[in-house]
Amino acid sequence: MLSKKMLTALNDQIQHELESAYIYLAMSAYFQANNYPGFAQWMRAQYEEELIHTFRFYDFIHSRGSRVTLQAIPAPPADYNSPLAAFENALAHEEKITGDINRLYKLAIEENDYPSLSFLQWFIDEQVEEEENVGAVVEDLKRIGGSEQGLLMLDRELSQRQSPAAPVE
Ligand code: FEO
């Protein structure tokens, strides 16, 4: 069984991951509406990845004999001033999620919860990749500036992003 503190924190993280999914789906809709199908595809794949993160927490709570409790998810922003603004928001959001994961890890240490530590290690590594991936697009967008041609090329490139595969247990 999870401790009460650990269970509360893990249930909170389900909300954070679902909120991430919701934010990226709204960003995908924003890009779709503004004729950037490649950026939209990239954000849609990111949305799907967040659902996988959500289910990792969901399944872990159950596997520890505890109960999942779902929480409300706030409405995400619908519009951004530019593709760069959207991706900068995504990067700031990932940095916030990294902080959440680090706090969860610290709590697991305090609670002497070794199974949770082992489980969370995957997320510690994943957040490095998440920040790297979003950060790379932010850097590309900064270099492109307002160039329509550059945006079109990057949009084509990001359209190649595939939906993530389900995790192998
Ligand atoms: Fe679930 Fe993008 O962190």
Short mmCIF file of N, CA and C and ligand atoms in Angstrom, two decimals:
data_model
loop_
_atom_site.label_atom_id
_atom_site.label_comp_id
_atom_site.label_asym_id
_atom_site.label_seq_id
_atom_site.Cartn_x
_atom_site.Cartn_y
_atom_site.Cartn_z
N MET A 1 0.85 -1.21 0.00
CA MET A 1 0.00 0.00 0.00
C MET A 1 0.88 1.26 0.00
N LEU A 2 0.37 2.26 -0.66
CA LEU A 2 1.07 3.55 -0.65
C LEU A 2 0.72 4.29 0.64
N SER A 3 1.64 5.12 1.11
CA SER A 3 1.29 5.98 2.25
C SER A 3 0.26 7.01 1.78
N LYS A 4 -0.45 7.60 2.73
CA LYS A 4 -1.49 8.58 2.38
C LYS A 4 -0.88 9.76 1.60
N LYS A 5 0.28 10.21 2.11
CA LYS A 5 0.96 11.35 1.46
C LYS A 5 1.36 11.01 0.03
N MET A 6 1.93 9.81 -0.13
CA MET A 6 2.41 9.39 -1.46
C MET A 6 1.23 9.23 -2.41
N LEU A 7 0.14 8.63 -1.91
CA LEU A 7 -1.05 8.43 -2.75
C LEU A 7 -1.62 9.77 -3.21
N THR A 8 -1.71 10.73 -2.28
CA THR A 8 -2.23 12.05 -2.65
C THR A 8 -1.36 12.68 -3.74
N ALA A 9 -0.05 12.59 -3.56
CA ALA A 9 0.87 13.21 -4.53
C ALA A 9 0.79 12.51 -5.89
N LEU A 10 0.65 11.19 -5.89
CA LEU A 10 0.55 10.46 -7.17
C LEU A 10 -0.78 10.76 -7.87
N ASN A 11 -1.84 10.86 -7.10
CA ASN A 11 -3.13 11.23 -7.70
C ASN A 11 -3.07 12.65 -8.26
N ASP A 12 -2.39 13.55 -7.54
CA ASP A 12 -2.20 14.91 -8.06
C ASP A 12 -1.46 14.86 -9.41
N GLN A 13 -0.49 13.95 -9.51
CA GLN A 13 0.29 13.90 -10.75
C GLN A 13 -0.55 13.40 -11.91
N ILE A 14 -1.53 12.54 -11.64
CA ILE A 14 -2.45 12.13 -12.72
C ILE A 14 -3.14 13.37 -13.26
N GLN A 15 -3.56 14.25 -12.36
CA GLN A 15 -4.21 15.49 -12.81
C GLN A 15 -3.24 16.34 -13.64
N HIS A 16 -1.99 16.41 -13.19
CA HIS A 16 -1.00 17.23 -13.92
C HIS A 16 -0.73 16.67 -15.31
N GLU A 17 -0.67 15.34 -15.42
CA GLU A 17 -0.40 14.73 -16.72
C GLU A 17 -1.60 14.91 -17.66
N LEU A 18 -2.80 14.77 -17.10
CA LEU A 18 -3.99 14.96 -17.93
C LEU A 18 -4.12 16.43 -18.35
N GLU A 19 -3.74 17.33 -17.44
CA GLU A 19 -3.76 18.76 -17.79
C GLU A 19 -2.75 19.03 -18.92
N SER A 20 -1.59 18.37 -18.83
CA SER A 20 -0.59 18.52 -19.91
C SER A 20 -1.20 18.06 -21.23
N ALA A 21 -1.84 16.88 -21.20
CA ALA A 21 -2.46 16.35 -22.42
C ALA A 21 -3.46 17.37 -22.99
N TYR A 22 -4.25 17.93 -22.11
CA TYR A 22 -5.30 18.87 -22.53
C TYR A 22 -4.70 20.14 -23.14
N ILE A 23 -3.62 20.63 -22.52
CA ILE A 23 -2.93 21.83 -23.03
C ILE A 23 -2.39 21.55 -24.44
N TYR A 24 -1.78 20.37 -24.63
CA TYR A 24 -1.18 20.08 -25.94
C TYR A 24 -2.25 19.82 -27.00
N LEU A 25 -3.36 19.24 -26.59
CA LEU A 25 -4.45 19.04 -27.56
C LEU A 25 -5.00 20.40 -28.00
N ALA A 26 -5.10 21.33 -27.07
CA ALA A 26 -5.57 22.69 -27.42
C ALA A 26 -4.55 23.38 -28.32
N MET A 27 -3.26 23.14 -28.07
CA MET A 27 -2.23 23.72 -28.95
C MET A 27 -2.34 23.10 -30.34
N SER A 28 -2.63 21.80 -30.39
CA SER A 28 -2.80 21.14 -31.69
C SER A 28 -3.96 21.77 -32.45
N ALA A 29 -5.04 22.03 -31.75
CA ALA A 29 -6.22 22.66 -32.39
C ALA A 29 -5.88 24.07 -32.87
N TYR A 30 -5.10 24.80 -32.07
CA TYR A 30 -4.66 26.15 -32.46
C TYR A 30 -3.86 26.10 -33.76
N PHE A 31 -2.92 25.14 -33.84
CA PHE A 31 -2.09 25.04 -35.04
C PHE A 31 -2.93 24.60 -36.25
N GLN A 32 -3.84 23.68 -36.01
CA GLN A 32 -4.71 23.23 -37.10
C GLN A 32 -5.52 24.40 -37.67
N ALA A 33 -6.04 25.21 -36.76
CA ALA A 33 -6.88 26.35 -37.17
C ALA A 33 -6.06 27.41 -37.91
N ASN A 34 -4.73 27.40 -37.68
CA ASN A 34 -3.89 28.42 -38.31
C ASN A 34 -3.05 27.85 -39.47
N ASN A 35 -3.51 26.73 -40.01
CA ASN A 35 -2.87 26.13 -41.19
C ASN A 35 -1.42 25.71 -40.99
N TYR A 36 -1.17 25.11 -39.84
CA TYR A 36 0.13 24.50 -39.58
C TYR A 36 -0.11 23.02 -39.24
N PRO A 37 -0.39 22.19 -40.23
CA PRO A 37 -0.73 20.79 -39.93
C PRO A 37 0.41 20.00 -39.31
N GLY A 38 1.66 20.38 -39.63
CA GLY A 38 2.81 19.67 -39.06
C GLY A 38 2.96 19.94 -37.57
N PHE A 39 2.87 21.23 -37.19
CA PHE A 39 2.92 21.58 -35.76
C PHE A 39 1.74 20.91 -35.03
N ALA A 40 0.59 20.88 -35.71
CA ALA A 40 -0.61 20.27 -35.11
C ALA A 40 -0.37 18.78 -34.86
N GLN A 41 0.25 18.10 -35.83
CA GLN A 41 0.56 16.67 -35.67
C GLN A 41 1.53 16.45 -34.52
N TRP A 42 2.53 17.31 -34.41
CA TRP A 42 3.54 17.20 -33.35
C TRP A 42 2.87 17.32 -31.99
N MET A 43 1.98 18.30 -31.87
CA MET A 43 1.29 18.51 -30.58
C MET A 43 0.29 17.38 -30.30
N ARG A 44 -0.29 16.84 -31.33
CA ARG A 44 -1.21 15.72 -31.13
C ARG A 44 -0.46 14.48 -30.60
N ALA A 45 0.73 14.25 -31.17
CA ALA A 45 1.56 13.14 -30.67
C ALA A 45 1.98 13.41 -29.22
N GLN A 46 2.24 14.68 -28.91
CA GLN A 46 2.62 15.05 -27.53
C GLN A 46 1.43 14.80 -26.58
N TYR A 47 0.25 15.13 -27.05
CA TYR A 47 -0.98 14.85 -26.28
C TYR A 47 -1.08 13.35 -25.98
N GLU A 48 -0.84 12.55 -27.01
CA GLU A 48 -0.94 11.09 -26.83
C GLU A 48 0.13 10.57 -25.85
N GLU A 49 1.29 11.20 -25.90
CA GLU A 49 2.35 10.81 -24.97
C GLU A 49 1.94 11.10 -23.52
N GLU A 50 1.28 12.22 -23.33
CA GLU A 50 0.85 12.57 -21.96
C GLU A 50 -0.21 11.59 -21.45
N LEU A 51 -1.02 11.06 -22.35
CA LEU A 51 -2.00 10.04 -21.93
C LEU A 51 -1.27 8.78 -21.47
N ILE A 52 -0.18 8.45 -22.16
CA ILE A 52 0.61 7.28 -21.75
C ILE A 52 1.21 7.54 -20.36
N HIS A 53 1.72 8.77 -20.15
CA HIS A 53 2.25 9.12 -18.81
C HIS A 53 1.15 8.96 -17.76
N THR A 54 -0.04 9.45 -18.10
CA THR A 54 -1.16 9.38 -17.16
C THR A 54 -1.42 7.93 -16.75
N PHE A 55 -1.46 7.04 -17.74
CA PHE A 55 -1.78 5.64 -17.43
C PHE A 55 -0.66 4.94 -16.68
N ARG A 56 0.56 5.40 -16.84
CA ARG A 56 1.64 4.83 -16.02
C ARG A 56 1.34 5.09 -14.54
N PHE A 57 0.95 6.32 -14.21
CA PHE A 57 0.62 6.63 -12.81
C PHE A 57 -0.65 5.89 -12.38
N TYR A 58 -1.64 5.89 -13.24
CA TYR A 58 -2.93 5.22 -12.95
C TYR A 58 -2.71 3.74 -12.61
N ASP A 59 -1.93 3.07 -13.46
CA ASP A 59 -1.69 1.63 -13.25
C ASP A 59 -0.80 1.39 -12.03
N PHE A 60 0.15 2.28 -11.80
CA PHE A 60 1.05 2.10 -10.66
C PHE A 60 0.27 2.19 -9.34
N ILE A 61 -0.62 3.16 -9.23
CA ILE A 61 -1.43 3.31 -8.01
C ILE A 61 -2.22 2.03 -7.76
N HIS A 62 -2.84 1.50 -8.80
CA HIS A 62 -3.60 0.25 -8.65
C HIS A 62 -2.69 -0.91 -8.26
N SER A 63 -1.53 -0.97 -8.89
CA SER A 63 -0.63 -2.11 -8.61
C SER A 63 -0.14 -2.07 -7.16
N ARG A 64 -0.20 -0.92 -6.52
CA ARG A 64 0.20 -0.81 -5.11
C ARG A 64 -0.99 -1.01 -4.17
N GLY A 65 -2.12 -1.43 -4.75
CA GLY A 65 -3.29 -1.71 -3.92
C GLY A 65 -4.00 -0.47 -3.42
N SER A 66 -3.82 0.65 -4.12
CA SER A 66 -4.45 1.91 -3.69
C SER A 66 -5.45 2.37 -4.74
N ARG A 67 -6.13 3.45 -4.42
CA ARG A 67 -7.25 3.90 -5.24
C ARG A 67 -6.94 5.19 -5.99
N VAL A 68 -7.26 5.19 -7.28
CA VAL A 68 -7.13 6.40 -8.10
C VAL A 68 -8.33 7.31 -7.84
N THR A 69 -8.06 8.60 -7.64
CA THR A 69 -9.12 9.60 -7.51
C THR A 69 -8.86 10.68 -8.54
N LEU A 70 -9.81 10.88 -9.45
CA LEU A 70 -9.61 11.88 -10.51
C LEU A 70 -10.06 13.27 -10.06
N GLN A 71 -9.40 14.27 -10.61
CA GLN A 71 -9.67 15.66 -10.24
C GLN A 71 -10.07 16.47 -11.47
N ALA A 72 -10.59 17.67 -11.22
CA ALA A 72 -10.99 18.55 -12.32
C ALA A 72 -9.77 19.02 -13.12
N ILE A 73 -9.97 19.25 -14.41
CA ILE A 73 -8.90 19.76 -15.28
C ILE A 73 -9.32 21.12 -15.81
N PRO A 74 -8.52 22.18 -15.56
CA PRO A 74 -8.91 23.51 -16.05
C PRO A 74 -8.88 23.59 -17.58
N ALA A 75 -9.69 24.48 -18.12
CA ALA A 75 -9.68 24.70 -19.58
C ALA A 75 -8.34 25.28 -19.99
N PRO A 76 -7.73 24.74 -21.05
CA PRO A 76 -6.43 25.27 -21.50
C PRO A 76 -6.61 26.53 -22.36
N PRO A 77 -5.54 27.33 -22.52
CA PRO A 77 -5.62 28.48 -23.43
C PRO A 77 -5.92 28.00 -24.84
N ALA A 78 -6.71 28.79 -25.58
CA ALA A 78 -7.08 28.38 -26.95
C ALA A 78 -6.19 29.03 -28.00
N ASP A 79 -5.59 30.17 -27.65
CA ASP A 79 -4.85 30.93 -28.67
C ASP A 79 -3.47 31.37 -28.18
N TYR A 80 -2.59 31.54 -29.17
CA TYR A 80 -1.23 32.04 -28.89
C TYR A 80 -0.91 33.08 -29.95
N ASN A 81 0.07 33.94 -29.64
CA ASN A 81 0.42 34.99 -30.59
C ASN A 81 1.20 34.48 -31.80
N SER A 82 1.85 33.33 -31.63
CA SER A 82 2.71 32.81 -32.71
C SER A 82 3.05 31.36 -32.38
N PRO A 83 3.55 30.60 -33.37
CA PRO A 83 4.05 29.25 -33.07
C PRO A 83 5.11 29.27 -31.97
N LEU A 84 6.01 30.28 -32.01
CA LEU A 84 7.05 30.36 -30.99
C LEU A 84 6.43 30.51 -29.60
N ALA A 85 5.42 31.37 -29.49
CA ALA A 85 4.78 31.59 -28.18
C ALA A 85 4.17 30.28 -27.67
N ALA A 86 3.56 29.51 -28.55
CA ALA A 86 2.96 28.24 -28.13
C ALA A 86 4.04 27.28 -27.63
N PHE A 87 5.12 27.15 -28.39
CA PHE A 87 6.18 26.20 -27.98
C PHE A 87 6.92 26.69 -26.74
N GLU A 88 7.05 28.01 -26.58
CA GLU A 88 7.68 28.52 -25.34
C GLU A 88 6.81 28.18 -24.14
N ASN A 89 5.48 28.25 -24.32
CA ASN A 89 4.56 27.85 -23.25
C ASN A 89 4.69 26.37 -22.94
N ALA A 90 4.84 25.58 -24.01
CA ALA A 90 5.00 24.12 -23.82
C ALA A 90 6.28 23.83 -23.04
N LEU A 91 7.36 24.56 -23.35
CA LEU A 91 8.62 24.34 -22.65
C LEU A 91 8.49 24.71 -21.17
N ALA A 92 7.86 25.87 -20.92
CA ALA A 92 7.65 26.29 -19.52
C ALA A 92 6.80 25.26 -18.78
N HIS A 93 5.84 24.69 -19.48
CA HIS A 93 4.99 23.68 -18.85
C HIS A 93 5.79 22.42 -18.51
N GLU A 94 6.64 22.00 -19.44
CA GLU A 94 7.47 20.81 -19.17
C GLU A 94 8.41 21.06 -18.00
N GLU A 95 8.94 22.28 -17.89
CA GLU A 95 9.82 22.60 -16.75
C GLU A 95 9.05 22.49 -15.43
N LYS A 96 7.79 22.89 -15.47
CA LYS A 96 6.94 22.78 -14.28
C LYS A 96 6.71 21.30 -13.93
N ILE A 97 6.45 20.49 -14.96
CA ILE A 97 6.24 19.05 -14.73
C ILE A 97 7.51 18.40 -14.18
N THR A 98 8.66 18.82 -14.68
CA THR A 98 9.93 18.30 -14.13
C THR A 98 10.01 18.58 -12.63
N GLY A 99 9.61 19.79 -12.24
CA GLY A 99 9.58 20.14 -10.81
C GLY A 99 8.64 19.22 -10.04
N ASP A 100 7.47 18.93 -10.63
CA ASP A 100 6.51 18.01 -9.97
C ASP A 100 7.14 16.64 -9.75
N ILE A 101 7.80 16.12 -10.80
CA ILE A 101 8.40 14.78 -10.72
C ILE A 101 9.52 14.77 -9.67
N ASN A 102 10.31 15.83 -9.68
CA ASN A 102 11.40 15.90 -8.69
C ASN A 102 10.85 15.92 -7.26
N ARG A 103 9.75 16.64 -7.05
CA ARG A 103 9.14 16.68 -5.70
C ARG A 103 8.60 15.31 -5.32
N LEU A 104 8.00 14.61 -6.31
CA LEU A 104 7.49 13.25 -6.04
C LEU A 104 8.65 12.33 -5.63
N TYR A 105 9.75 12.46 -6.32
CA TYR A 105 10.93 11.63 -6.04
C TYR A 105 11.44 11.90 -4.62
N LYS A 106 11.48 13.20 -4.27
CA LYS A 106 11.94 13.60 -2.93
C LYS A 106 11.01 13.02 -1.86
N LEU A 107 9.72 13.06 -2.14
CA LEU A 107 8.74 12.53 -1.18
C LEU A 107 8.93 11.02 -1.01
N ALA A 108 9.17 10.33 -2.13
CA ALA A 108 9.38 8.87 -2.05
C ALA A 108 10.60 8.55 -1.19
N ILE A 109 11.63 9.39 -1.28
CA ILE A 109 12.82 9.19 -0.42
C ILE A 109 12.42 9.38 1.04
N GLU A 110 11.70 10.47 1.31
CA GLU A 110 11.30 10.76 2.70
C GLU A 110 10.42 9.66 3.29
N GLU A 111 9.60 9.04 2.42
CA GLU A 111 8.67 8.00 2.87
C GLU A 111 9.30 6.60 2.85
N ASN A 112 10.57 6.53 2.50
CA ASN A 112 11.24 5.22 2.35
C ASN A 112 10.45 4.29 1.43
N ASP A 113 9.89 4.87 0.36
CA ASP A 113 9.04 4.10 -0.57
C ASP A 113 9.89 3.69 -1.78
N TYR A 114 10.57 2.56 -1.66
CA TYR A 114 11.52 2.14 -2.70
C TYR A 114 10.84 1.76 -4.02
N PRO A 115 9.66 1.10 -3.98
CA PRO A 115 8.99 0.82 -5.27
C PRO A 115 8.63 2.12 -6.02
N SER A 116 8.20 3.14 -5.29
CA SER A 116 7.87 4.41 -5.96
C SER A 116 9.13 5.05 -6.53
N LEU A 117 10.23 4.95 -5.81
CA LEU A 117 11.50 5.50 -6.33
C LEU A 117 11.87 4.84 -7.64
N SER A 118 11.74 3.51 -7.66
CA SER A 118 12.07 2.77 -8.88
C SER A 118 11.13 3.17 -10.02
N PHE A 119 9.86 3.29 -9.73
CA PHE A 119 8.86 3.70 -10.73
C PHE A 119 9.15 5.10 -11.27
N LEU A 120 9.49 6.01 -10.36
CA LEU A 120 9.68 7.41 -10.75
C LEU A 120 10.96 7.65 -11.55
N GLN A 121 11.91 6.70 -11.45
CA GLN A 121 13.16 6.88 -12.18
C GLN A 121 12.91 7.06 -13.69
N TRP A 122 11.92 6.30 -14.22
CA TRP A 122 11.59 6.43 -15.64
C TRP A 122 11.18 7.87 -15.97
N PHE A 123 10.41 8.48 -15.08
CA PHE A 123 9.93 9.85 -15.32
C PHE A 123 11.06 10.88 -15.18
N ILE A 124 12.01 10.61 -14.28
CA ILE A 124 13.16 11.52 -14.16
C ILE A 124 13.89 11.58 -15.51
N ASP A 125 14.12 10.41 -16.10
CA ASP A 125 14.80 10.34 -17.41
C ASP A 125 13.93 10.93 -18.52
N GLU A 126 12.64 10.63 -18.46
CA GLU A 126 11.70 11.09 -19.49
C GLU A 126 11.64 12.62 -19.54
N GLN A 127 11.69 13.25 -18.38
CA GLN A 127 11.59 14.72 -18.36
C GLN A 127 12.81 15.38 -19.01
N VAL A 128 13.96 14.73 -18.91
CA VAL A 128 15.15 15.27 -19.61
C VAL A 128 14.85 15.30 -21.11
N GLU A 129 14.28 14.19 -21.60
CA GLU A 129 13.95 14.07 -23.03
C GLU A 129 12.84 15.05 -23.41
N GLU A 130 11.84 15.20 -22.58
CA GLU A 130 10.72 16.10 -22.87
C GLU A 130 11.22 17.54 -23.05
N GLU A 131 12.03 17.98 -22.09
CA GLU A 131 12.54 19.37 -22.17
C GLU A 131 13.46 19.53 -23.39
N GLU A 132 14.24 18.50 -23.68
CA GLU A 132 15.16 18.56 -24.82
C GLU A 132 14.37 18.68 -26.13
N ASN A 133 13.33 17.84 -26.28
CA ASN A 133 12.54 17.83 -27.52
C ASN A 133 11.82 19.15 -27.76
N VAL A 134 11.13 19.66 -26.73
CA VAL A 134 10.39 20.92 -26.90
C VAL A 134 11.39 22.07 -27.07
N GLY A 135 12.48 22.02 -26.28
CA GLY A 135 13.48 23.08 -26.35
C GLY A 135 14.11 23.18 -27.74
N ALA A 136 14.28 22.04 -28.41
CA ALA A 136 14.88 22.04 -29.76
C ALA A 136 13.96 22.78 -30.74
N VAL A 137 12.65 22.58 -30.61
CA VAL A 137 11.71 23.28 -31.51
C VAL A 137 11.72 24.78 -31.20
N VAL A 138 11.78 25.13 -29.91
CA VAL A 138 11.83 26.55 -29.53
C VAL A 138 13.05 27.21 -30.18
N GLU A 139 14.20 26.53 -30.11
CA GLU A 139 15.43 27.10 -30.70
C GLU A 139 15.30 27.25 -32.21
N ASP A 140 14.71 26.24 -32.88
CA ASP A 140 14.50 26.34 -34.34
C ASP A 140 13.60 27.53 -34.66
N LEU A 141 12.53 27.69 -33.90
CA LEU A 141 11.58 28.78 -34.17
C LEU A 141 12.24 30.15 -33.94
N LYS A 142 13.12 30.23 -32.96
CA LYS A 142 13.81 31.50 -32.72
C LYS A 142 14.72 31.85 -33.89
N ARG A 143 15.38 30.84 -34.43
CA ARG A 143 16.30 31.08 -35.56
C ARG A 143 15.52 31.48 -36.81
N ILE A 144 14.36 30.88 -36.99
CA ILE A 144 13.52 31.17 -38.16
C ILE A 144 12.98 32.59 -38.11
N GLY A 145 12.70 33.06 -36.89
CA GLY A 145 12.08 34.38 -36.75
C GLY A 145 10.71 34.36 -37.39
N GLY A 146 10.39 35.40 -38.13
CA GLY A 146 9.05 35.48 -38.73
C GLY A 146 9.00 34.94 -40.15
N SER A 147 10.09 34.30 -40.62
CA SER A 147 10.15 33.84 -42.02
C SER A 147 9.07 32.81 -42.34
N GLU A 148 8.19 33.15 -43.26
CA GLU A 148 7.10 32.23 -43.66
C GLU A 148 7.67 30.96 -44.26
N GLN A 149 8.74 31.13 -45.05
CA GLN A 149 9.36 29.96 -45.69
C GLN A 149 9.95 29.02 -44.64
N GLY A 150 10.61 29.62 -43.65
CA GLY A 150 11.19 28.82 -42.58
C GLY A 150 10.12 28.08 -41.80
N LEU A 151 9.02 28.77 -41.49
CA LEU A 151 7.92 28.15 -40.75
C LEU A 151 7.32 26.99 -41.54
N LEU A 152 7.19 27.20 -42.85
CA LEU A 152 6.62 26.15 -43.71
C LEU A 152 7.51 24.91 -43.70
N MET A 153 8.82 25.14 -43.77
CA MET A 153 9.76 24.00 -43.78
C MET A 153 9.74 23.25 -42.45
N LEU A 154 9.72 24.01 -41.35
CA LEU A 154 9.70 23.35 -40.04
C LEU A 154 8.37 22.62 -39.83
N ASP A 155 7.29 23.22 -40.31
CA ASP A 155 5.98 22.57 -40.21
C ASP A 155 6.00 21.23 -40.93
N ARG A 156 6.62 21.20 -42.10
CA ARG A 156 6.73 19.93 -42.87
C ARG A 156 7.56 18.92 -42.10
N GLU A 157 8.65 19.40 -41.50
CA GLU A 157 9.55 18.48 -40.77
C GLU A 157 8.82 17.88 -39.57
N LEU A 158 8.11 18.72 -38.82
CA LEU A 158 7.46 18.23 -37.59
C LEU A 158 6.25 17.34 -37.89
N SER A 159 5.77 17.40 -39.12
CA SER A 159 4.64 16.54 -39.49
C SER A 159 5.04 15.07 -39.48
N GLN A 160 6.36 14.81 -39.46
CA GLN A 160 6.86 13.42 -39.49
C GLN A 160 6.74 12.73 -38.14
N ARG A 161 6.47 13.51 -37.08
CA ARG A 161 6.42 12.89 -35.75
C ARG A 161 5.27 11.87 -35.67
N GLN A 162 5.62 10.67 -35.27
CA GLN A 162 4.63 9.59 -35.18
C GLN A 162 3.97 9.60 -33.80
N SER A 163 2.79 8.97 -33.74
CA SER A 163 2.16 8.74 -32.45
C SER A 163 3.07 7.83 -31.64
N PRO A 164 3.14 8.06 -30.33
CA PRO A 164 4.04 7.22 -29.51
C PRO A 164 3.51 5.81 -29.39
N ALA A 165 4.42 4.87 -29.26
CA ALA A 165 4.01 3.47 -29.04
C ALA A 165 3.61 3.30 -27.58
N ALA A 166 2.69 2.40 -27.32
CA ALA A 166 2.30 2.13 -25.94
C ALA A 166 3.50 1.54 -25.20
N PRO A 167 3.63 1.83 -23.90
CA PRO A 167 4.81 1.32 -23.18
C PRO A 167 4.82 -0.21 -23.09
N VAL A 168 6.01 -0.76 -23.17
CA VAL A 168 6.15 -2.22 -23.03
C VAL A 168 6.36 -2.52 -21.55
N GLU A 169 5.51 -3.37 -20.99
CA GLU A 169 5.62 -3.66 -19.54
C GLU A 169 6.60 -4.78 -19.31
FE1 FEO B 1 4.22 14.04 -18.92
FE2 FEO B 1 5.42 16.02 -20.94
O1 FEO B 1 5.43 15.29 -19.24
#
